[in-house]
mmCIF file of C-alpha atoms and ligand atoms in Angstrom:
data_model
loop_
_atom_site.group_PDB
_atom_site.id
_atom_site.type_symbol
_atom_site.label_atom_id
_atom_site.label_comp_id
_atom_site.label_asym_id
_atom_site.label_seq_id
_atom_site.Cartn_x
_atom_site.Cartn_y
_atom_site.Cartn_z
ATOM 1 C CA MET A 26 20.368 -79.836 12.741
ATOM 2 C CA LEU A 27 22.521 -78.009 10.515
ATOM 3 C CA GLU A 28 20.567 -79.088 7.491
ATOM 4 C CA LYS A 29 17.594 -77.645 9.036
ATOM 5 C CA LEU A 30 19.254 -74.356 9.893
ATOM 6 C CA LYS A 31 20.465 -73.952 6.243
ATOM 7 C CA ALA A 32 16.871 -74.598 4.940
ATOM 8 C CA ILE A 33 15.267 -71.959 7.369
ATOM 9 C CA ARG A 34 18.045 -69.497 6.352
ATOM 10 C CA SER A 35 17.447 -69.791 2.654
ATOM 11 C CA ALA A 36 13.609 -69.742 3.194
ATOM 12 C CA ALA A 37 13.980 -66.507 5.355
ATOM 13 C CA PHE A 38 16.142 -64.757 2.590
ATOM 14 C CA ALA A 39 13.640 -65.757 -0.129
ATOM 15 C CA ARG A 40 10.731 -64.327 2.026
ATOM 16 C CA LEU A 41 12.550 -61.114 2.742
ATOM 17 C CA GLU A 42 13.070 -60.619 -1.003
ATOM 18 C CA GLU A 43 9.355 -60.609 -1.579
ATOM 19 C CA ALA A 44 8.778 -57.480 0.493
ATOM 20 C CA ASP A 45 7.949 -54.488 -1.651
ATOM 21 C CA SER A 46 6.740 -52.153 1.270
ATOM 22 C CA MET A 47 7.737 -51.470 4.710
ATOM 23 C CA GLN A 48 4.447 -52.836 5.942
ATOM 24 C CA LYS A 49 5.193 -56.148 4.311
ATOM 25 C CA LEU A 50 8.749 -56.147 5.373
ATOM 26 C CA ASN A 51 7.751 -55.808 8.988
ATOM 27 C CA ASP A 52 5.119 -58.471 8.666
ATOM 28 C CA ILE A 53 7.599 -60.875 7.079
ATOM 29 C CA ARG A 54 10.249 -59.995 9.931
ATOM 30 C CA ALA A 55 7.664 -60.997 12.602
ATOM 31 C CA GLU A 56 6.881 -64.110 10.760
ATOM 32 C CA ILE A 57 10.505 -65.332 10.454
ATOM 33 C CA LEU A 58 12.057 -63.886 13.534
ATOM 34 C CA GLY A 59 9.151 -63.767 16.000
ATOM 35 C CA LYS A 60 8.528 -65.906 19.018
ATOM 36 C CA LYS A 61 6.697 -68.763 17.075
ATOM 37 C CA CYS A 62 9.279 -68.740 14.114
ATOM 38 C CA GLU A 63 11.122 -71.979 13.208
ATOM 39 C CA LEU A 64 14.391 -70.407 14.356
ATOM 40 C CA SER A 65 13.010 -70.019 18.010
ATOM 41 C CA GLN A 66 11.594 -73.479 17.921
ATOM 42 C CA LEU A 67 14.940 -74.776 16.882
ATOM 43 C CA LEU A 68 16.575 -72.994 19.703
ATOM 44 C CA ARG A 69 14.076 -74.459 22.169
ATOM 45 C CA SER A 70 14.597 -77.994 20.897
ATOM 46 C CA MET A 71 18.438 -77.568 21.727
ATOM 47 C CA GLY A 72 17.735 -79.261 25.055
ATOM 48 C CA GLN A 73 17.592 -82.538 23.359
ATOM 49 C CA LEU A 74 21.191 -82.212 22.118
ATOM 50 C CA ALA A 75 24.263 -83.608 23.892
ATOM 51 C CA PRO A 76 25.599 -80.968 26.323
ATOM 52 C CA GLU A 77 28.887 -80.611 24.423
ATOM 53 C CA GLU A 78 27.016 -79.898 21.239
ATOM 54 C CA ARG A 79 24.893 -77.220 22.683
ATOM 55 C CA PRO A 80 27.271 -74.128 22.465
ATOM 56 C CA LYS A 81 28.300 -74.900 18.790
ATOM 57 C CA ALA A 82 24.552 -75.382 17.755
ATOM 58 C CA GLY A 83 23.592 -72.134 19.718
ATOM 59 C CA ALA A 84 26.265 -70.129 18.025
ATOM 60 C CA ALA A 85 25.229 -71.394 14.620
ATOM 61 C CA VAL A 86 21.512 -70.492 15.381
ATOM 62 C CA ASN A 87 22.595 -67.009 16.560
ATOM 63 C CA ALA A 88 24.848 -66.420 13.422
ATOM 64 C CA VAL A 89 21.973 -67.232 10.987
ATOM 65 C CA ARG A 90 19.698 -64.852 13.073
ATOM 66 C CA GLN A 91 22.275 -62.156 12.682
ATOM 67 C CA GLU A 92 22.441 -62.646 8.936
ATOM 68 C CA ILE A 93 18.783 -62.494 8.622
ATOM 69 C CA GLU A 94 18.681 -59.365 10.617
ATOM 70 C CA ALA A 95 21.328 -57.881 8.595
ATOM 71 C CA ARG A 96 19.554 -58.631 5.468
ATOM 72 C CA PHE A 97 16.311 -57.240 7.042
ATOM 73 C CA GLU A 98 18.193 -53.808 7.597
ATOM 74 C CA GLU A 99 19.495 -53.767 3.978
ATOM 75 C CA MET A 100 16.010 -54.412 2.594
ATOM 76 C CA ARG A 101 14.548 -51.700 5.000
ATOM 77 C CA ALA A 102 17.125 -49.145 3.711
ATOM 78 C CA ILE A 103 16.313 -49.938 0.187
ATOM 79 C CA ILE A 104 12.429 -49.986 0.525
ATOM 80 C CA GLN A 105 12.373 -46.658 2.697
ATOM 81 C CA LYS A 106 14.345 -44.916 0.032
ATOM 82 C CA LYS A 107 11.939 -46.266 -2.608
ATOM 83 C CA GLU A 108 8.907 -45.178 -0.652
ATOM 84 C CA LYS A 109 10.377 -41.710 -0.046
ATOM 85 C CA GLU A 110 11.108 -41.304 -3.708
ATOM 86 C CA ALA A 111 7.637 -42.369 -4.570
ATOM 87 C CA ALA A 112 6.116 -39.812 -2.044
ATOM 88 C CA LEU A 113 8.249 -37.082 -3.534
ATOM 89 C CA LEU A 114 7.070 -37.925 -6.984
ATOM 90 C CA ASN A 115 3.482 -37.833 -5.789
ATOM 91 C CA GLU A 116 3.827 -34.395 -4.198
ATOM 92 C CA LYS A 117 5.574 -32.799 -7.150
ATOM 93 C CA ILE A 118 3.947 -29.446 -8.113
ATOM 94 C CA ASP A 119 3.561 -28.494 -11.675
ATOM 95 C CA VAL A 120 4.236 -24.785 -11.295
ATOM 96 C CA THR A 121 3.004 -24.218 -14.730
ATOM 97 C CA MET A 122 -0.618 -25.235 -13.965
ATOM 98 C CA PRO A 123 -3.100 -22.449 -13.795
ATOM 99 C CA GLY A 124 -3.734 -21.320 -10.136
ATOM 100 C CA LYS A 125 -7.036 -21.795 -8.272
ATOM 101 C CA ARG A 126 -8.668 -18.378 -7.857
ATOM 102 C CA LEU A 127 -10.360 -17.874 -4.456
ATOM 103 C CA PRO A 128 -13.709 -16.019 -4.839
ATOM 104 C CA SER A 129 -13.196 -12.478 -3.435
ATOM 105 C CA GLY A 130 -15.757 -10.294 -1.907
ATOM 106 C CA GLY A 131 -16.415 -6.735 -2.696
ATOM 107 C CA LEU A 132 -18.090 -3.500 -1.720
ATOM 108 C CA HIS A 133 -21.900 -3.033 -2.187
ATOM 109 C CA PRO A 134 -22.399 -0.168 -4.748
ATOM 110 C CA ILE A 135 -24.006 1.947 -2.037
ATOM 111 C CA ASN A 136 -20.731 1.805 -0.017
ATOM 112 C CA ILE A 137 -18.566 2.487 -2.900
ATOM 113 C CA VAL A 138 -20.574 5.577 -3.738
ATOM 114 C CA ARG A 139 -20.569 6.606 0.117
ATOM 115 C CA ASN A 140 -16.816 6.071 0.422
ATOM 116 C CA ASP A 141 -16.282 8.065 -2.782
ATOM 117 C CA ILE A 142 -18.554 10.895 -1.431
ATOM 118 C CA VAL A 143 -16.586 10.794 2.033
ATOM 119 C CA ASP A 144 -13.476 11.090 0.106
ATOM 120 C CA ILE A 145 -14.414 14.091 -1.945
ATOM 121 C CA PHE A 146 -15.538 16.129 0.911
ATOM 122 C CA THR A 147 -12.850 15.150 3.373
ATOM 123 C CA ARG A 148 -10.396 16.411 0.862
ATOM 124 C CA MET A 149 -12.503 19.751 1.109
ATOM 125 C CA GLY A 150 -11.833 19.571 4.841
ATOM 126 C CA TYR A 151 -15.275 18.145 6.120
ATOM 127 C CA ASP A 152 -15.308 16.074 9.287
ATOM 128 C CA ILE A 153 -17.456 12.980 9.321
ATOM 129 C CA VAL A 154 -20.247 12.716 12.109
ATOM 130 C CA ASP A 155 -22.583 9.842 12.952
ATOM 131 C CA GLY A 156 -26.023 10.016 14.220
ATOM 132 C CA PRO A 157 -28.695 7.600 15.751
ATOM 133 C CA GLU A 158 -31.097 5.822 13.310
ATOM 134 C CA ILE A 159 -33.686 6.008 16.105
ATOM 135 C CA GLU A 160 -34.303 9.814 16.617
ATOM 136 C CA THR A 161 -36.463 11.986 18.428
ATOM 137 C CA ASP A 162 -39.323 14.097 16.853
ATOM 138 C CA TYR A 163 -37.257 17.088 17.998
ATOM 139 C CA TYR A 164 -34.116 16.339 16.137
ATOM 140 C CA ASN A 165 -35.776 14.860 13.166
ATOM 141 C CA PHE A 166 -38.388 17.478 12.573
ATOM 142 C CA GLN A 167 -39.088 20.251 15.217
ATOM 143 C CA ALA A 168 -35.440 21.646 15.494
ATOM 144 C CA LEU A 169 -35.348 21.671 11.597
ATOM 145 C CA ASN A 170 -38.247 24.110 11.523
ATOM 146 C CA LEU A 171 -40.878 21.354 11.007
ATOM 147 C CA PRO A 172 -43.335 21.937 14.139
ATOM 148 C CA LEU A 173 -45.688 19.201 15.014
ATOM 149 C CA ASP A 174 -48.579 20.087 12.728
ATOM 150 C CA HIS A 175 -46.444 21.405 9.850
ATOM 151 C CA PRO A 176 -47.873 20.231 6.434
ATOM 152 C CA ALA A 177 -44.308 19.793 5.067
ATOM 153 C CA ARG A 178 -44.165 16.705 7.378
ATOM 154 C CA ASP A 179 -46.432 15.126 4.873
ATOM 155 C CA MET A 180 -43.505 14.983 2.384
ATOM 156 C CA GLN A 181 -41.902 12.239 4.637
ATOM 157 C CA ASP A 182 -44.074 9.437 5.615
ATOM 158 C CA THR A 183 -42.668 8.487 9.095
ATOM 159 C CA PHE A 184 -42.350 5.304 11.044
ATOM 160 C CA TYR A 185 -43.083 6.270 14.505
ATOM 161 C CA ILE A 186 -42.007 4.119 17.313
ATOM 162 C CA THR A 187 -43.579 6.258 20.015
ATOM 163 C CA LYS A 188 -45.233 9.695 19.870
ATOM 164 C CA ASN A 189 -41.734 11.111 20.334
ATOM 165 C CA LEU A 190 -39.425 8.382 18.995
ATOM 166 C CA LEU A 191 -39.174 7.699 15.231
ATOM 167 C CA LEU A 192 -36.906 6.030 12.547
ATOM 168 C CA ARG A 193 -35.116 8.942 11.197
ATOM 169 C CA THR A 194 -36.453 10.162 7.677
ATOM 170 C CA GLN A 195 -33.483 12.243 6.863
ATOM 171 C CA THR A 196 -29.909 12.513 7.999
ATOM 172 C CA SER A 197 -30.552 16.260 8.456
ATOM 173 C CA ALA A 198 -30.890 15.578 12.222
ATOM 174 C CA ALA A 199 -27.212 15.404 12.356
ATOM 175 C CA GLN A 200 -27.145 19.150 11.500
ATOM 176 C CA ILE A 201 -28.866 19.835 14.977
ATOM 177 C CA ARG A 202 -26.842 17.514 16.914
ATOM 178 C CA THR A 203 -23.582 19.045 15.679
ATOM 179 C CA MET A 204 -24.607 22.766 16.015
ATOM 180 C CA GLU A 205 -25.685 22.119 19.708
ATOM 181 C CA LYS A 206 -22.308 20.739 20.407
ATOM 182 C CA GLN A 207 -19.929 22.672 18.287
ATOM 183 C CA LYS A 208 -19.383 26.434 17.815
ATOM 184 C CA PRO A 209 -18.804 27.663 14.232
ATOM 185 C CA PRO A 210 -16.810 27.257 12.034
ATOM 186 C CA ILE A 211 -18.561 23.968 11.325
ATOM 187 C CA LYS A 212 -17.958 21.716 8.246
ATOM 188 C CA ILE A 213 -19.404 18.321 8.553
ATOM 189 C CA LEU A 214 -20.758 15.392 6.593
ATOM 190 C CA SER A 215 -22.947 12.810 7.888
ATOM 191 C CA PRO A 216 -23.847 9.670 5.831
ATOM 192 C CA GLY A 217 -26.326 7.120 6.965
ATOM 193 C CA ARG A 218 -29.413 5.127 6.611
ATOM 194 C CA VAL A 219 -32.899 6.718 6.586
ATOM 195 C CA PHE A 220 -36.469 5.319 6.690
ATOM 196 C CA ARG A 221 -39.768 6.116 5.224
ATOM 197 C CA ALA A 222 -43.054 4.256 4.995
ATOM 198 C CA ASP A 223 -42.884 4.216 1.169
ATOM 199 C CA GLU A 224 -44.093 1.440 -1.082
ATOM 200 C CA VAL A 225 -41.280 -0.535 -2.735
ATOM 201 C CA ASP A 226 -41.013 0.276 -6.395
ATOM 202 C CA ALA A 227 -38.244 1.025 -9.062
ATOM 203 C CA THR A 228 -37.515 4.405 -7.376
ATOM 204 C CA HIS A 229 -38.638 3.917 -3.698
ATOM 205 C CA SER A 230 -37.615 1.921 -0.842
ATOM 206 C CA PRO A 231 -38.660 2.080 2.836
ATOM 207 C CA VAL A 232 -34.938 2.055 3.699
ATOM 208 C CA PHE A 233 -32.370 4.207 1.860
ATOM 209 C CA HIS A 234 -29.317 6.177 2.237
ATOM 210 C CA GLN A 235 -28.389 9.904 2.453
ATOM 211 C CA CYS A 236 -25.378 12.176 3.138
ATOM 212 C CA GLU A 237 -25.887 15.334 4.870
ATOM 213 C CA GLY A 238 -23.522 18.178 4.634
ATOM 214 C CA LEU A 239 -23.489 21.451 6.740
ATOM 215 C CA VAL A 240 -21.045 24.378 6.691
ATOM 216 C CA VAL A 241 -21.515 27.262 9.090
ATOM 217 C CA GLY A 242 -19.256 30.185 9.415
ATOM 218 C CA LYS A 243 -18.866 34.043 9.006
ATOM 219 C CA GLY A 244 -19.795 35.317 5.495
ATOM 220 C CA ILE A 245 -20.885 31.824 3.952
ATOM 221 C CA THR A 246 -22.966 32.581 0.910
ATOM 222 C CA MET A 247 -24.807 30.574 -1.871
ATOM 223 C CA CYS A 248 -21.622 30.864 -4.045
ATOM 224 C CA ASP A 249 -19.992 28.616 -1.404
ATOM 225 C CA LEU A 250 -22.704 26.114 -1.779
ATOM 226 C CA LYS A 251 -22.654 26.101 -5.532
ATOM 227 C CA GLY A 252 -18.780 25.757 -5.513
ATOM 228 C CA ALA A 253 -18.856 22.833 -3.157
ATOM 229 C CA LEU A 254 -21.565 20.921 -4.963
ATOM 230 C CA ASP A 255 -20.164 21.567 -8.357
ATOM 231 C CA LEU A 256 -16.750 20.138 -6.938
ATOM 232 C CA PHE A 257 -18.763 17.150 -5.619
ATOM 233 C CA ALA A 258 -20.416 16.565 -8.954
ATOM 234 C CA LYS A 259 -17.296 16.751 -11.079
ATOM 235 C CA GLY A 260 -15.568 14.327 -8.582
ATOM 236 C CA MET A 261 -18.320 11.956 -8.613
ATOM 237 C CA PHE A 262 -19.408 11.863 -12.269
ATOM 238 C CA GLY A 263 -16.398 13.129 -13.996
ATOM 239 C CA PRO A 264 -14.886 16.641 -14.884
ATOM 240 C CA LYS A 265 -17.378 17.382 -17.809
ATOM 241 C CA THR A 266 -20.290 17.150 -15.320
ATOM 242 C CA ARG A 267 -22.393 20.417 -14.993
ATOM 243 C CA THR A 268 -24.710 21.371 -12.190
ATOM 244 C CA ARG A 269 -28.045 23.130 -12.333
ATOM 245 C CA PHE A 270 -29.947 24.794 -9.348
ATOM 246 C CA ARG A 271 -33.627 24.979 -9.326
ATOM 247 C CA PRO A 272 -35.758 26.846 -6.566
ATOM 248 C CA SER A 273 -37.401 24.551 -4.103
ATOM 249 C CA PHE A 274 -38.698 24.489 -0.606
ATOM 250 C CA PHE A 275 -37.390 22.854 2.624
ATOM 251 C CA PRO A 276 -38.378 24.222 6.041
ATOM 252 C CA PHE A 277 -34.781 24.136 7.184
ATOM 253 C CA THR A 278 -33.179 26.276 4.383
ATOM 254 C CA GLU A 279 -34.109 29.600 2.925
ATOM 255 C CA PRO A 280 -33.619 30.003 0.046
ATOM 256 C CA SER A 281 -33.846 26.346 -0.950
ATOM 257 C CA VAL A 282 -32.793 24.645 -4.093
ATOM 258 C CA GLU A 283 -32.913 21.160 -5.845
ATOM 259 C CA VAL A 284 -29.683 20.232 -7.614
ATOM 260 C CA ASP A 285 -29.550 18.498 -10.848
ATOM 261 C CA VAL A 286 -26.420 17.130 -12.550
ATOM 262 C CA SER A 287 -26.041 16.680 -16.299
ATOM 263 C CA CYS A 288 -26.666 13.132 -17.055
ATOM 264 C CA SER A 289 -23.188 11.398 -17.229
ATOM 265 C CA LEU A 290 -24.465 8.610 -19.623
ATOM 266 C CA CYS A 291 -25.636 10.873 -22.465
ATOM 267 C CA ASP A 292 -23.663 13.929 -21.435
ATOM 268 C CA GLY A 293 -26.796 16.060 -21.329
ATOM 269 C CA LYS A 294 -28.255 15.041 -24.617
ATOM 270 C CA GLY A 295 -31.188 12.918 -23.222
ATOM 271 C CA CYS A 296 -31.344 9.127 -22.616
ATOM 272 C CA ARG A 297 -33.194 6.313 -21.058
ATOM 273 C CA VAL A 298 -31.552 6.975 -17.668
ATOM 274 C CA CYS A 299 -32.383 10.721 -17.626
ATOM 275 C CA LYS A 300 -35.698 10.075 -19.300
ATOM 276 C CA GLY A 301 -34.765 12.288 -22.107
ATOM 277 C CA ALA A 302 -34.220 15.318 -19.782
ATOM 278 C CA GLY A 303 -30.370 15.479 -19.957
ATOM 279 C CA TRP A 304 -30.460 16.234 -16.190
ATOM 280 C CA ILE A 305 -30.947 14.171 -13.019
ATOM 281 C CA GLU A 306 -31.866 15.468 -9.627
ATOM 282 C CA ILE A 307 -29.588 14.173 -6.877
ATOM 283 C CA LEU A 308 -29.811 16.388 -3.848
ATOM 284 C CA GLY A 309 -31.583 19.023 -1.934
ATOM 285 C CA ALA A 310 -29.895 21.983 -0.560
ATOM 286 C CA GLY A 311 -30.073 25.567 0.504
ATOM 287 C CA MET A 312 -28.948 28.212 2.999
ATOM 288 C CA VAL A 313 -29.493 27.290 6.585
ATOM 289 C CA ASN A 314 -32.781 28.858 7.830
ATOM 290 C CA PRO A 315 -31.863 31.558 10.449
ATOM 291 C CA LYS A 316 -34.568 30.081 12.610
ATOM 292 C CA VAL A 317 -32.639 26.782 12.724
ATOM 293 C CA LEU A 318 -29.284 28.492 13.557
ATOM 294 C CA ALA A 319 -30.936 30.403 16.266
ATOM 295 C CA GLY A 320 -32.650 27.449 17.920
ATOM 296 C CA CYS A 321 -29.255 25.841 18.199
ATOM 297 C CA GLY A 322 -27.865 28.964 19.930
ATOM 298 C CA ILE A 323 -25.993 30.275 16.923
ATOM 299 C CA ASP A 324 -26.583 33.937 16.115
ATOM 300 C CA PRO A 325 -27.839 34.288 12.498
ATOM 301 C CA GLU A 326 -26.754 37.946 12.468
ATOM 302 C CA GLU A 327 -23.140 36.861 12.889
ATOM 303 C CA TYR A 328 -23.052 33.477 11.075
ATOM 304 C CA SER A 329 -24.603 31.860 8.032
ATOM 305 C CA GLY A 330 -24.360 28.557 6.531
ATOM 306 C CA PHE A 331 -25.470 26.108 3.859
ATOM 307 C CA ALA A 332 -26.713 22.478 3.953
ATOM 308 C CA PHE A 333 -27.280 19.732 1.545
ATOM 309 C CA GLY A 334 -28.718 16.265 1.537
ATOM 310 C CA ILE A 335 -27.569 13.791 -1.129
ATOM 311 C CA GLY A 336 -29.449 10.753 -1.954
ATOM 312 C CA LEU A 337 -26.927 7.842 -2.269
ATOM 313 C CA GLU A 338 -29.239 5.588 -4.358
ATOM 314 C CA ARG A 339 -29.874 8.260 -6.773
ATOM 315 C CA VAL A 340 -26.103 8.790 -7.209
ATOM 316 C CA ALA A 341 -25.530 5.063 -7.545
ATOM 317 C CA LEU A 342 -28.408 4.551 -10.170
ATOM 318 C CA LEU A 343 -26.997 7.486 -12.285
ATOM 319 C CA ARG A 344 -23.287 6.556 -11.919
ATOM 320 C CA TYR A 345 -23.762 2.916 -12.906
ATOM 321 C CA GLY A 346 -26.783 3.243 -15.190
ATOM 322 C CA ILE A 347 -29.044 1.049 -13.101
ATOM 323 C CA SER A 348 -32.684 1.427 -13.720
ATOM 324 C CA ASP A 349 -34.277 -0.149 -10.749
ATOM 325 C CA MET A 350 -33.473 0.727 -7.115
ATOM 326 C CA ARG A 351 -34.803 -2.820 -5.919
ATOM 327 C CA LEU A 352 -31.668 -4.240 -7.318
ATOM 328 C CA MET A 353 -29.758 -2.473 -4.659
ATOM 329 C CA PHE A 354 -31.532 -4.223 -1.816
ATOM 330 C CA GLU A 355 -32.081 -7.764 -3.076
ATOM 331 C CA ASN A 356 -28.316 -8.462 -2.944
ATOM 332 C CA ASP A 357 -28.407 -10.979 -5.768
ATOM 333 C CA VAL A 358 -24.683 -11.871 -6.210
ATOM 334 C CA ARG A 359 -24.944 -11.861 -10.114
ATOM 335 C CA PHE A 360 -25.738 -8.092 -9.647
ATOM 336 C CA LEU A 361 -23.202 -7.300 -6.898
ATOM 337 C CA ASN A 362 -20.357 -9.207 -8.577
ATOM 338 C CA GLN A 363 -20.278 -6.607 -11.246
ATOM 339 C CA PHE A 364 -19.068 -3.858 -8.862
ATOM 340 C CA ARG A 365 -15.838 -5.750 -7.725
HETATM 341 N N1 LIG B 14 -33.441 16.218 4.191
HETATM 342 C C1 LIG B 14 -33.884 16.544 2.720
HETATM 343 C C2 LIG B 14 -34.663 15.372 2.302
HETATM 344 O O1 LIG B 14 -34.591 14.190 2.832
HETATM 345 C C3 LIG B 14 -32.734 16.773 1.760
HETATM 346 C C4 LIG B 14 -32.067 18.063 2.162
HETATM 347 C C5 LIG B 14 -32.605 19.121 1.511
HETATM 348 C C6 LIG B 14 -31.184 18.146 3.067
HETATM 349 C C7 LIG B 14 -31.960 20.336 1.884
HETATM 350 C C8 LIG B 14 -30.667 19.394 3.538
HETATM 351 C C9 LIG B 14 -30.935 20.510 2.793
HETATM 352 O O2 LIG B 14 -29.723 19.547 4.202
HETATM 353 O O3 LIG B 14 -30.564 21.821 3.073
HETATM 354 O O4 LIG B 14 -35.397 15.348 1.299
#
């Protein structure tokens, strides 16, 4: 029996040596120390021995078992250390490798331009106000001195929802909503989306953006209008920019002007973007018509004001030298990526 025990012991030690992973080591342990192993069988067969030999034999088997267990623990420590080292090696980070860049989003050029306009005018003390995109005929037209059958309505091809409700064609409605609520002095800016039933082409879109401005107070003159718009133009297109006022007509202003800025791409010499003119029209403006003031309960004998409406697409086209407005609405990332 002692012979057999010796053989089991050396076989078990040899098997343990074979382990090169924890998985394998545990498998081998189950095999050499488990219920069905030779050692257990040997223990069970001890009943056949003479009673006085049994304690000695039992002690011998247990001693071998302990030796195998001890060797198993040693092997376990060695293998675990090796596995940990391998894992650490695997996780090693090469800090000199180039990093992975996450794609970052950016603002749409219309939003960039809107934010810049808001910045310029808030620095001059303007408050930002919002207005609804679905307007009543009254706010969009009538209160702006465009009565129901006025021919100037033809300038703005309108999406009507009902006889009285429409998609606003201009942010000018914000003027009326402000003057109804607020006593002068008034100094507001109202950026937003407007809608007209226009065919899509390089310079037209049924949805576009405007920024309305309104200043009402005592002794406000055309000089104030000119000064404000000149500051805006220089802030937007650079300090060398010049502005030019041309007489025009809007029912809600008297006198009315259209305002051109010198082309920032050619500095007024004439190029593709300004079509050789050296100037580009970017907004309409004027002195608020006394009829509009009076309609909002503001005495035109006491107060005067100016208003302007900036076309954001126009400003963006000029600023970035874009020749086709459709690019603004197609949202092709190859186009948008250039503004990050
Ligand atoms: N609402 C005008 C348009 O859409 C632009 C405009 C012109 C706004 C003159 C004004 C203004 O406030 O005074 O064409």
